[in-house]
CSV table of C-alpha atoms and ligand atoms in Angstrom, one decimal:
chain,number,residue,atom,x,y,z
A,1,MET,CA,-159.3,-54.8,-95.6
A,2,LYS,CA,-156.7,-54.9,-93.2
A,3,MET,CA,-156.6,-57.9,-91.0
A,4,ASN,CA,-154.7,-58.7,-88.1
A,5,ARG,CA,-152.5,-61.4,-88.1
A,6,ARG,CA,-154.2,-64.5,-86.9
A,7,VAL,CA,-152.3,-67.2,-84.6
A,8,LEU,CA,-151.7,-70.1,-87.0
A,9,THR,CA,-153.7,-74.0,-87.0
A,10,LEU,CA,-152.9,-76.8,-86.1
A,11,ASP,CA,-152.7,-77.7,-90.2
A,12,GLU,CA,-151.3,-74.1,-91.2
A,13,PHE,CA,-149.2,-74.8,-89.5
A,14,THR,CA,-148.1,-78.1,-90.3
A,15,ILE,CA,-148.4,-77.3,-93.8
A,16,GLN,CA,-145.8,-74.2,-93.3
A,17,GLU,CA,-143.3,-76.4,-92.0
A,18,LEU,CA,-143.9,-78.7,-95.5
A,19,ARG,CA,-142.7,-76.1,-97.3
A,20,ASN,CA,-139.7,-75.6,-95.0
A,21,TYR,CA,-138.3,-79.0,-95.8
A,22,PRO,CA,-139.4,-80.2,-99.4
A,23,GLY,CA,-138.4,-83.3,-99.3
A,24,ALA,CA,-141.4,-84.0,-96.4
A,25,THR,CA,-144.1,-86.3,-98.1
A,26,GLY,CA,-146.8,-84.9,-96.0
A,27,GLN,CA,-147.7,-88.4,-94.0
A,28,LEU,CA,-146.7,-87.2,-90.6
A,29,SER,CA,-148.6,-84.3,-90.9
A,30,GLY,CA,-152.2,-86.1,-91.9
A,31,LEU,CA,-151.8,-88.3,-89.4
A,32,LEU,CA,-151.5,-85.5,-86.8
A,33,ARG,CA,-154.3,-84.4,-88.5
A,34,ASP,CA,-156.2,-87.5,-88.0
A,35,ILE,CA,-155.3,-87.5,-84.2
A,36,GLY,CA,-156.5,-83.6,-83.6
A,37,LEU,CA,-159.9,-84.8,-84.9
A,38,ALA,CA,-160.1,-87.6,-83.1
A,39,ALA,CA,-158.9,-85.7,-80.0
A,40,LYS,CA,-162.1,-82.8,-80.8
A,41,ARG,CA,-164.1,-85.2,-80.6
A,42,VAL,CA,-163.1,-86.8,-77.7
A,43,ASN,CA,-162.9,-83.2,-76.0
A,44,VAL,CA,-167.2,-82.8,-77.1
A,45,GLU,CA,-167.5,-86.2,-74.7
A,46,VAL,CA,-164.9,-85.1,-72.1
A,47,ASN,CA,-166.8,-81.6,-72.0
A,48,LYS,CA,-169.9,-83.4,-71.5
A,49,ALA,CA,-169.2,-85.7,-68.9
A,50,GLY,CA,-170.5,-83.7,-66.2
A,51,ILE,CA,-174.0,-83.9,-67.7
A,52,ALA,CA,-174.3,-87.1,-70.2
A,53,ASP,CA,-175.0,-90.7,-69.2
A,54,ILE,CA,-171.6,-90.8,-70.0
A,55,LEU,CA,-169.9,-91.0,-66.0
A,56,GLY,CA,-168.5,-94.5,-64.2
A,57,GLU,CA,-167.6,-97.3,-64.8
A,58,ALA,CA,-168.4,-99.3,-68.0
A,59,GLY,CA,-168.4,-102.2,-65.7
A,60,LYS,CA,-165.3,-103.8,-67.8
A,61,THR,CA,-161.8,-104.3,-66.6
A,62,ASN,CA,-158.7,-103.3,-69.4
A,63,VAL,CA,-155.8,-105.7,-70.2
A,64,GLN,CA,-154.3,-104.4,-67.6
A,65,GLY,CA,-157.0,-105.8,-65.3
A,66,GLU,CA,-158.3,-102.0,-64.4
A,67,SER,CA,-161.8,-101.4,-64.4
A,68,VAL,CA,-162.6,-98.9,-67.9
A,69,LYS,CA,-164.5,-95.9,-67.7
A,70,LYS,CA,-167.0,-95.3,-70.6
A,71,LEU,CA,-164.8,-92.4,-71.3
A,72,ASP,CA,-162.2,-94.3,-71.8
A,73,GLU,CA,-163.3,-96.7,-74.1
A,74,PHE,CA,-165.3,-93.9,-75.9
A,75,ALA,CA,-161.7,-92.5,-76.4
A,76,ASN,CA,-160.6,-95.7,-77.8
A,77,ASP,CA,-162.7,-95.9,-79.9
A,78,GLN,CA,-162.7,-92.4,-81.9
A,79,LEU,CA,-158.6,-92.9,-81.8
A,80,ILE,CA,-159.1,-96.4,-83.9
A,81,ASN,CA,-161.5,-95.7,-86.1
A,82,SER,CA,-159.9,-92.0,-87.1
A,83,LEU,CA,-156.3,-94.3,-87.6
A,84,ALA,CA,-158.3,-97.0,-89.6
A,85,THR,CA,-159.9,-94.3,-91.9
A,86,SER,CA,-156.4,-92.4,-92.3
A,87,ILE,CA,-155.0,-93.6,-95.4
A,88,TYR,CA,-151.0,-92.9,-93.1
A,89,CYS,CA,-151.3,-95.4,-90.3
A,90,CYS,CA,-150.8,-99.0,-90.7
A,91,GLY,CA,-151.5,-100.0,-87.7
A,92,VAL,CA,-152.6,-99.6,-83.2
A,93,ALA,CA,-151.3,-100.8,-80.3
A,94,SER,CA,-153.5,-99.2,-77.1
A,95,GLU,CA,-153.0,-99.5,-73.4
A,96,GLU,CA,-157.4,-100.7,-73.6
A,97,ASN,CA,-156.5,-103.5,-76.2
A,98,GLU,CA,-154.7,-106.3,-75.5
A,99,ASP,CA,-153.1,-106.9,-78.7
A,100,ILE,CA,-152.1,-105.0,-82.0
A,101,ILE,CA,-154.3,-103.9,-84.6
A,102,CYS,CA,-153.6,-104.0,-88.2
A,103,PHE,CA,-155.4,-102.3,-90.3
A,104,GLU,CA,-156.2,-104.6,-93.7
A,105,ASP,CA,-157.1,-102.3,-96.1
A,106,GLU,CA,-154.8,-101.5,-98.9
A,107,TYR,CA,-154.0,-97.6,-98.6
A,108,SER,CA,-153.2,-98.8,-94.6
A,109,ARG,CA,-151.3,-101.3,-95.4
A,110,ASN,CA,-149.4,-99.0,-97.9
A,111,SER,CA,-148.6,-97.1,-95.2
A,112,LYS,CA,-145.4,-96.3,-92.6
A,113,TYR,CA,-146.6,-95.4,-89.9
A,114,VAL,CA,-147.8,-97.2,-86.0
A,115,VAL,CA,-149.2,-95.6,-83.8
A,116,LEU,CA,-149.4,-96.4,-79.7
A,117,MET,CA,-151.9,-94.9,-77.5
A,118,ASP,CA,-153.6,-94.4,-74.3
A,119,PRO,CA,-156.3,-93.1,-75.3
A,120,LEU,CA,-157.2,-91.2,-71.8
A,121,ASP,CA,-154.6,-91.1,-68.9
A,122,GLY,CA,-156.1,-89.9,-65.3
A,123,SER,CA,-159.3,-91.5,-66.5
A,124,GLY,CA,-159.9,-91.4,-62.0
A,125,ASN,CA,-159.9,-87.9,-62.5
A,126,ILE,CA,-163.3,-87.5,-64.8
A,127,ASP,CA,-165.4,-87.9,-61.9
A,128,VAL,CA,-163.8,-85.1,-59.8
A,129,ASN,CA,-163.7,-82.4,-62.8
A,130,VAL,CA,-159.7,-82.7,-62.5
A,131,SER,CA,-157.8,-82.8,-65.8
A,132,ILE,CA,-156.8,-86.2,-68.0
A,133,GLY,CA,-155.3,-86.5,-71.7
A,134,THR,CA,-154.8,-88.5,-74.0
A,135,ILE,CA,-151.0,-89.8,-75.0
A,136,PHE,CA,-149.4,-90.8,-78.6
A,137,SER,CA,-146.3,-91.9,-79.9
A,138,ILE,CA,-145.9,-92.8,-84.2
A,139,TYR,CA,-143.0,-94.5,-85.0
A,140,ARG,CA,-141.9,-95.9,-88.2
A,141,ARG,CA,-142.8,-99.5,-89.1
A,142,LEU,CA,-139.8,-101.4,-89.7
A,143,SER,CA,-141.9,-104.1,-91.7
A,144,PRO,CA,-142.7,-103.9,-95.3
A,145,ASN,CA,-144.7,-102.1,-96.7
A,146,GLY,CA,-147.8,-103.1,-98.3
A,147,GLU,CA,-147.5,-106.2,-95.8
A,148,LEU,CA,-150.0,-106.2,-92.6
A,149,CYS,CA,-148.2,-105.0,-89.7
A,150,ASN,CA,-146.3,-107.2,-87.1
A,151,ILE,CA,-145.8,-106.8,-83.4
A,152,ASP,CA,-142.0,-105.9,-83.6
A,153,ASP,CA,-142.8,-102.6,-85.4
A,154,PHE,CA,-144.7,-101.8,-82.2
A,155,LEU,CA,-141.5,-102.8,-79.6
A,156,GLN,CA,-138.6,-100.1,-80.7
A,157,PRO,CA,-137.1,-98.0,-78.4
A,158,GLY,CA,-138.6,-95.1,-77.8
A,159,SER,CA,-135.4,-93.2,-79.2
A,160,GLN,CA,-136.6,-94.7,-83.0
A,161,GLN,CA,-139.7,-92.2,-82.1
A,162,ILE,CA,-140.8,-90.3,-85.2
A,163,ALA,CA,-143.5,-88.3,-83.2
A,164,ALA,CA,-145.2,-88.2,-80.0
A,165,GLY,CA,-147.5,-86.4,-77.9
A,166,TYR,CA,-150.6,-85.6,-76.0
A,167,ILE,CA,-154.0,-83.4,-75.5
A,168,ILE,CA,-155.0,-82.4,-72.3
A,169,TYR,CA,-158.2,-81.3,-71.7
A,170,GLY,CA,-158.1,-78.9,-69.0
A,171,SER,CA,-159.1,-75.3,-68.1
A,172,SER,CA,-158.4,-75.1,-71.9
A,173,THR,CA,-158.0,-78.1,-74.3
A,174,MET,CA,-154.5,-78.1,-76.0
A,175,LEU,CA,-152.6,-80.8,-77.9
A,176,VAL,CA,-148.6,-80.8,-77.9
A,177,TYR,CA,-146.4,-82.3,-80.3
A,178,ALA,CA,-142.8,-83.3,-80.3
A,179,THR,CA,-140.7,-83.9,-83.5
A,180,ARG,CA,-136.8,-84.8,-83.6
A,181,ARG,CA,-137.0,-81.2,-84.7
A,182,SER,CA,-139.1,-79.1,-82.3
A,183,VAL,CA,-141.8,-78.5,-79.4
A,184,GLN,CA,-145.1,-77.0,-80.2
A,185,GLY,CA,-148.0,-76.0,-78.7
A,186,PHE,CA,-151.6,-75.7,-79.8
A,187,THR,CA,-154.8,-74.7,-78.1
A,188,LEU,CA,-158.0,-75.6,-79.3
A,189,ASP,CA,-160.0,-72.1,-80.4
A,190,PRO,CA,-163.5,-73.2,-79.3
A,191,SER,CA,-165.0,-70.6,-81.4
A,192,ILE,CA,-163.6,-72.2,-84.8
A,193,GLY,CA,-163.2,-75.6,-83.6
A,194,GLU,CA,-159.0,-75.6,-84.3
A,195,PHE,CA,-155.9,-76.2,-82.7
A,196,CYS,CA,-154.0,-73.0,-82.8
A,197,LEU,CA,-150.6,-72.4,-81.9
A,198,SER,CA,-149.6,-70.8,-78.6
A,199,HIS,CA,-146.7,-72.2,-77.1
A,200,PRO,CA,-144.5,-72.4,-80.0
A,201,ASN,CA,-141.0,-74.0,-79.7
A,202,LEU,CA,-141.5,-75.5,-76.2
A,203,ARG,CA,-138.6,-75.4,-73.9
A,204,VAL,CA,-138.6,-77.2,-70.2
A,205,PRO,CA,-136.7,-75.0,-67.4
A,206,GLU,CA,-133.2,-76.7,-66.3
A,207,THR,CA,-134.4,-76.6,-62.9
A,208,SER,CA,-137.1,-75.3,-61.1
A,209,ASP,CA,-139.0,-75.6,-57.3
A,210,ILE,CA,-142.0,-78.3,-58.1
A,211,PHE,CA,-141.3,-81.8,-57.5
A,212,SER,CA,-144.1,-84.7,-58.1
A,213,VAL,CA,-145.0,-88.0,-56.9
A,214,ASN,CA,-147.0,-90.2,-54.8
A,215,MET,CA,-146.1,-89.5,-51.2
A,216,GLY,CA,-148.6,-92.1,-50.1
A,217,TYR,CA,-146.2,-94.5,-51.1
A,218,TYR,CA,-143.5,-93.1,-50.0
A,219,HIS,CA,-142.1,-96.2,-46.6
A,220,LEU,CA,-143.0,-98.5,-49.8
A,221,TYR,CA,-140.4,-96.8,-52.4
A,222,GLU,CA,-136.6,-98.4,-51.6
A,223,GLU,CA,-134.4,-97.0,-49.6
A,224,LYS,CA,-132.1,-94.8,-52.4
A,225,VAL,CA,-135.3,-93.2,-54.1
A,226,ARG,CA,-136.7,-91.9,-50.7
A,227,LYS,CA,-133.3,-90.5,-50.6
A,228,ALA,CA,-133.4,-89.1,-54.3
A,229,ILE,CA,-137.5,-87.7,-52.9
A,230,ASP,CA,-135.8,-86.1,-49.7
A,231,ILE,CA,-133.0,-84.1,-51.8
A,232,PHE,CA,-136.2,-81.9,-52.5
A,233,MET,CA,-138.0,-81.8,-48.7
A,234,ALA,CA,-136.8,-78.9,-47.0
A,235,ARG,CA,-135.7,-79.5,-43.3
A,236,ASN,CA,-134.4,-76.0,-41.8
A,237,ALA,CA,-135.8,-72.7,-42.1
A,238,GLY,CA,-133.7,-70.3,-45.1
A,239,GLU,CA,-132.9,-73.8,-47.0
A,240,LYS,CA,-134.5,-74.3,-50.7
A,241,VAL,CA,-138.4,-74.6,-50.5
A,242,TYR,CA,-140.1,-77.1,-53.1
A,243,ARG,CA,-143.6,-77.4,-53.5
A,244,HIS,CA,-145.0,-80.5,-54.3
A,245,ARG,CA,-147.7,-81.2,-56.7
A,246,PHE,CA,-149.4,-84.8,-58.2
A,247,VAL,CA,-152.3,-84.6,-60.2
A,248,GLY,CA,-152.9,-88.1,-60.6
A,249,CYS,CA,-152.8,-87.8,-64.3
A,250,MET,CA,-149.2,-88.4,-66.2
A,251,VAL,CA,-150.7,-85.9,-69.0
A,252,SER,CA,-151.4,-82.8,-66.5
A,253,GLU,CA,-147.7,-83.8,-64.7
A,254,ILE,CA,-146.0,-83.5,-67.9
A,255,HIS,CA,-147.5,-80.4,-69.1
A,256,ARG,CA,-147.1,-78.5,-65.9
A,257,THR,CA,-143.4,-79.3,-66.0
A,258,LEU,CA,-143.1,-78.8,-69.1
A,259,VAL,CA,-144.3,-74.7,-68.8
A,260,GLN,CA,-143.1,-74.2,-65.6
A,261,GLY,CA,-140.0,-76.5,-65.4
A,262,GLY,CA,-140.0,-79.2,-62.5
A,263,ILE,CA,-139.6,-83.8,-61.6
A,264,PHE,CA,-142.2,-86.0,-62.0
A,265,MET,CA,-141.2,-89.5,-60.5
A,266,TYR,CA,-142.9,-92.5,-60.4
A,267,PRO,CA,-140.8,-95.2,-59.0
A,268,ALA,CA,-141.6,-99.4,-58.8
A,269,PHE,CA,-143.2,-99.9,-55.0
A,270,GLY,CA,-144.9,-102.8,-53.7
A,271,LYS,CA,-146.7,-105.4,-55.9
A,272,TYR,CA,-145.6,-102.8,-58.9
A,273,THR,CA,-142.1,-104.3,-59.2
A,274,GLU,CA,-141.4,-102.8,-62.9
A,275,GLY,CA,-143.2,-99.2,-62.0
A,276,ARG,CA,-147.1,-98.6,-62.3
A,277,LEU,CA,-146.7,-96.3,-65.6
A,278,ARG,CA,-146.6,-98.0,-69.1
A,279,LEU,CA,-143.3,-97.7,-71.0
A,280,CYS,CA,-145.4,-98.0,-74.8
A,281,TYR,CA,-148.3,-95.9,-73.8
A,282,GLU,CA,-147.1,-93.4,-71.3
A,283,CYS,CA,-143.3,-93.0,-70.6
A,284,ASN,CA,-141.5,-93.4,-74.3
A,285,PRO,CA,-143.6,-90.4,-75.6
A,286,MET,CA,-143.5,-88.2,-72.5
A,287,SER,CA,-139.8,-88.8,-72.8
A,288,PHE,CA,-139.4,-88.0,-76.5
A,289,LEU,CA,-141.1,-85.1,-76.1
A,290,MET,CA,-139.0,-84.1,-72.9
A,291,GLU,CA,-135.9,-84.4,-74.1
A,292,LYS,CA,-136.7,-82.5,-77.2
A,293,ALA,CA,-137.8,-79.9,-75.0
A,294,GLY,CA,-134.5,-80.1,-73.6
A,295,GLY,CA,-135.2,-82.0,-70.6
A,296,SER,CA,-134.2,-85.3,-69.6
A,297,ALA,CA,-135.7,-88.9,-68.8
A,298,ILE,CA,-134.4,-91.9,-66.6
A,299,ALA,CA,-135.9,-95.2,-66.2
A,300,ASP,CA,-133.6,-96.1,-62.7
A,301,GLY,CA,-130.4,-95.0,-61.3
A,302,GLU,CA,-128.6,-95.1,-65.1
A,303,ARG,CA,-130.7,-95.9,-67.7
A,304,ARG,CA,-132.1,-93.0,-70.4
A,305,LEU,CA,-135.7,-94.3,-70.8
A,306,LEU,CA,-135.7,-93.9,-74.5
A,307,ASP,CA,-133.0,-96.7,-74.8
A,308,ILE,CA,-134.9,-99.5,-73.6
A,309,LYS,CA,-136.2,-102.4,-76.0
A,310,PRO,CA,-139.5,-103.1,-74.9
A,311,ARG,CA,-140.0,-106.7,-74.3
A,312,GLU,CA,-144.1,-106.1,-74.6
A,313,LEU,CA,-146.6,-104.1,-75.2
A,314,HIS,CA,-148.0,-103.3,-71.5
A,315,GLN,CA,-144.9,-103.1,-70.1
A,316,ARG,CA,-144.4,-100.9,-66.9
A,317,ILE,CA,-141.2,-99.0,-65.7
A,318,PRO,CA,-140.2,-97.0,-62.9
A,319,ILE,CA,-139.4,-93.1,-64.7
A,320,TYR,CA,-137.8,-89.9,-63.6
A,321,ILE,CA,-138.7,-86.9,-65.9
A,322,GLY,CA,-138.2,-83.5,-66.4
A,323,SER,CA,-135.7,-80.5,-66.1
A,324,THR,CA,-132.6,-81.6,-66.3
A,325,GLU,CA,-130.5,-81.0,-63.4
A,326,MET,CA,-132.8,-82.2,-60.9
A,327,VAL,CA,-133.6,-85.2,-63.1
A,328,SER,CA,-129.2,-85.5,-62.7
A,329,ALA,CA,-129.3,-84.7,-59.0
A,330,VAL,CA,-132.1,-88.0,-58.6
A,331,LYS,CA,-129.9,-89.7,-61.2
A,332,GLU,CA,-126.6,-89.2,-59.0
A,333,THR,CA,-127.8,-90.2,-55.4
A,334,ILE,CA,-130.8,-93.7,-56.8
A,335,ARG,CA,-127.1,-94.4,-58.3
B,1,AHG,P1,-154.7,-94.6,-66.3
B,1,AHG,O1,-155.9,-93.1,-66.5
B,1,AHG,O2,-154.6,-94.1,-67.9
B,1,AHG,O3,-154.9,-96.1,-66.5
B,1,AHG,O4,-153.2,-93.3,-65.8
B,1,AHG,C1,-153.0,-93.1,-64.7
B,1,AHG,C2,-151.9,-92.9,-64.1
B,1,AHG,C3,-151.4,-92.0,-64.7
B,1,AHG,O5,-151.3,-91.2,-65.6
B,1,AHG,C4,-151.3,-91.3,-62.9
B,1,AHG,O6,-149.6,-90.8,-62.8
B,1,AHG,C5,-151.1,-92.4,-62.4
B,1,AHG,O7,-152.0,-93.5,-62.3
B,1,AHG,C6,-152.3,-92.2,-61.2
B,1,AHG,O8,-151.5,-93.5,-60.3
B,1,AHG,P2,-152.4,-93.6,-58.1
B,1,AHG,O9,-152.8,-92.4,-57.9
B,1,AHG,O10,-151.5,-94.7,-58.0
B,1,AHG,O11,-150.2,-92.7,-58.0
B,2,MN,MN1,-152.5,-93.8,-68.3
B,3,MN,MN1,-155.5,-94.9,-69.8
């Protein structure tokens, strides 16, 4: 019987990649599979959120002082359990945990990767049935194999990432990840419960007509930031018209930007003097991914975001990320 060639699953794809790189050990592929498995478990709960008793606040606040929803906790537990069971990860840092978690068993102690994550991003969207996501970032440890990992393994500049990606729980569920070589997008096929390669070799358009920023804070942004935003606001008929989008979930903004191009901005304002989004869990992984797709990301007027050495795990940072031409225009104006 002749079969139509079906699309590759995540596992099939990473194994095929291994064949092209004979020196590779397969550990990163294994780690991606473990993250993918946790994501599928989270996906099932996300889809049930409307009917299960899982909606709403869990009644606690996270280390950022924000209220934690039940799904945040569930996603955090699933990912940590999956990584603890994995033999490819020696430790994890999460937006939901104050400190790093070092896995003590022998296999974990002897594995070379650490993972940083935002287990559930955009959790304010859960109650209103709008997309949410998971973000992850993978580094090679600096501490010697065999020992417990330590904080320095996690505080590396984003340029040192080995891989990074996100899962978006949207109208379909997708897993998108970048390695140093490329960006690949997989869509969950619910009929077989596998992520299938749907967006090979993703490249972000050099420019577009979409800009994204929380305009509610417009008057609280610094003047030079307001001027940068003004680039995208048409004043006269006949000028180029930009479309404004703001979902309230970074994963969704980045996913749209990757596919359709555009710029996503989260400047500092008010009490968020260092910006609102987290350097290690949100901005570094997304900047790595965007650069690998041909786009750019800066932290303020000048600095490439990936060059920043984190001071602390939960540090925040302003970000301007997306199509290179649009990020450059903002950079010129802010400078
Ligand atoms: P989290 O749910 O992990 O706390 O992150 C939500 C973040 C981010 O994804 C989004 O861009 C931002 O919060 C939206 O915040 P505002 O509505 O205050 O702009
Ligand atoms: Mn988040
Ligand atoms: Mn979160």
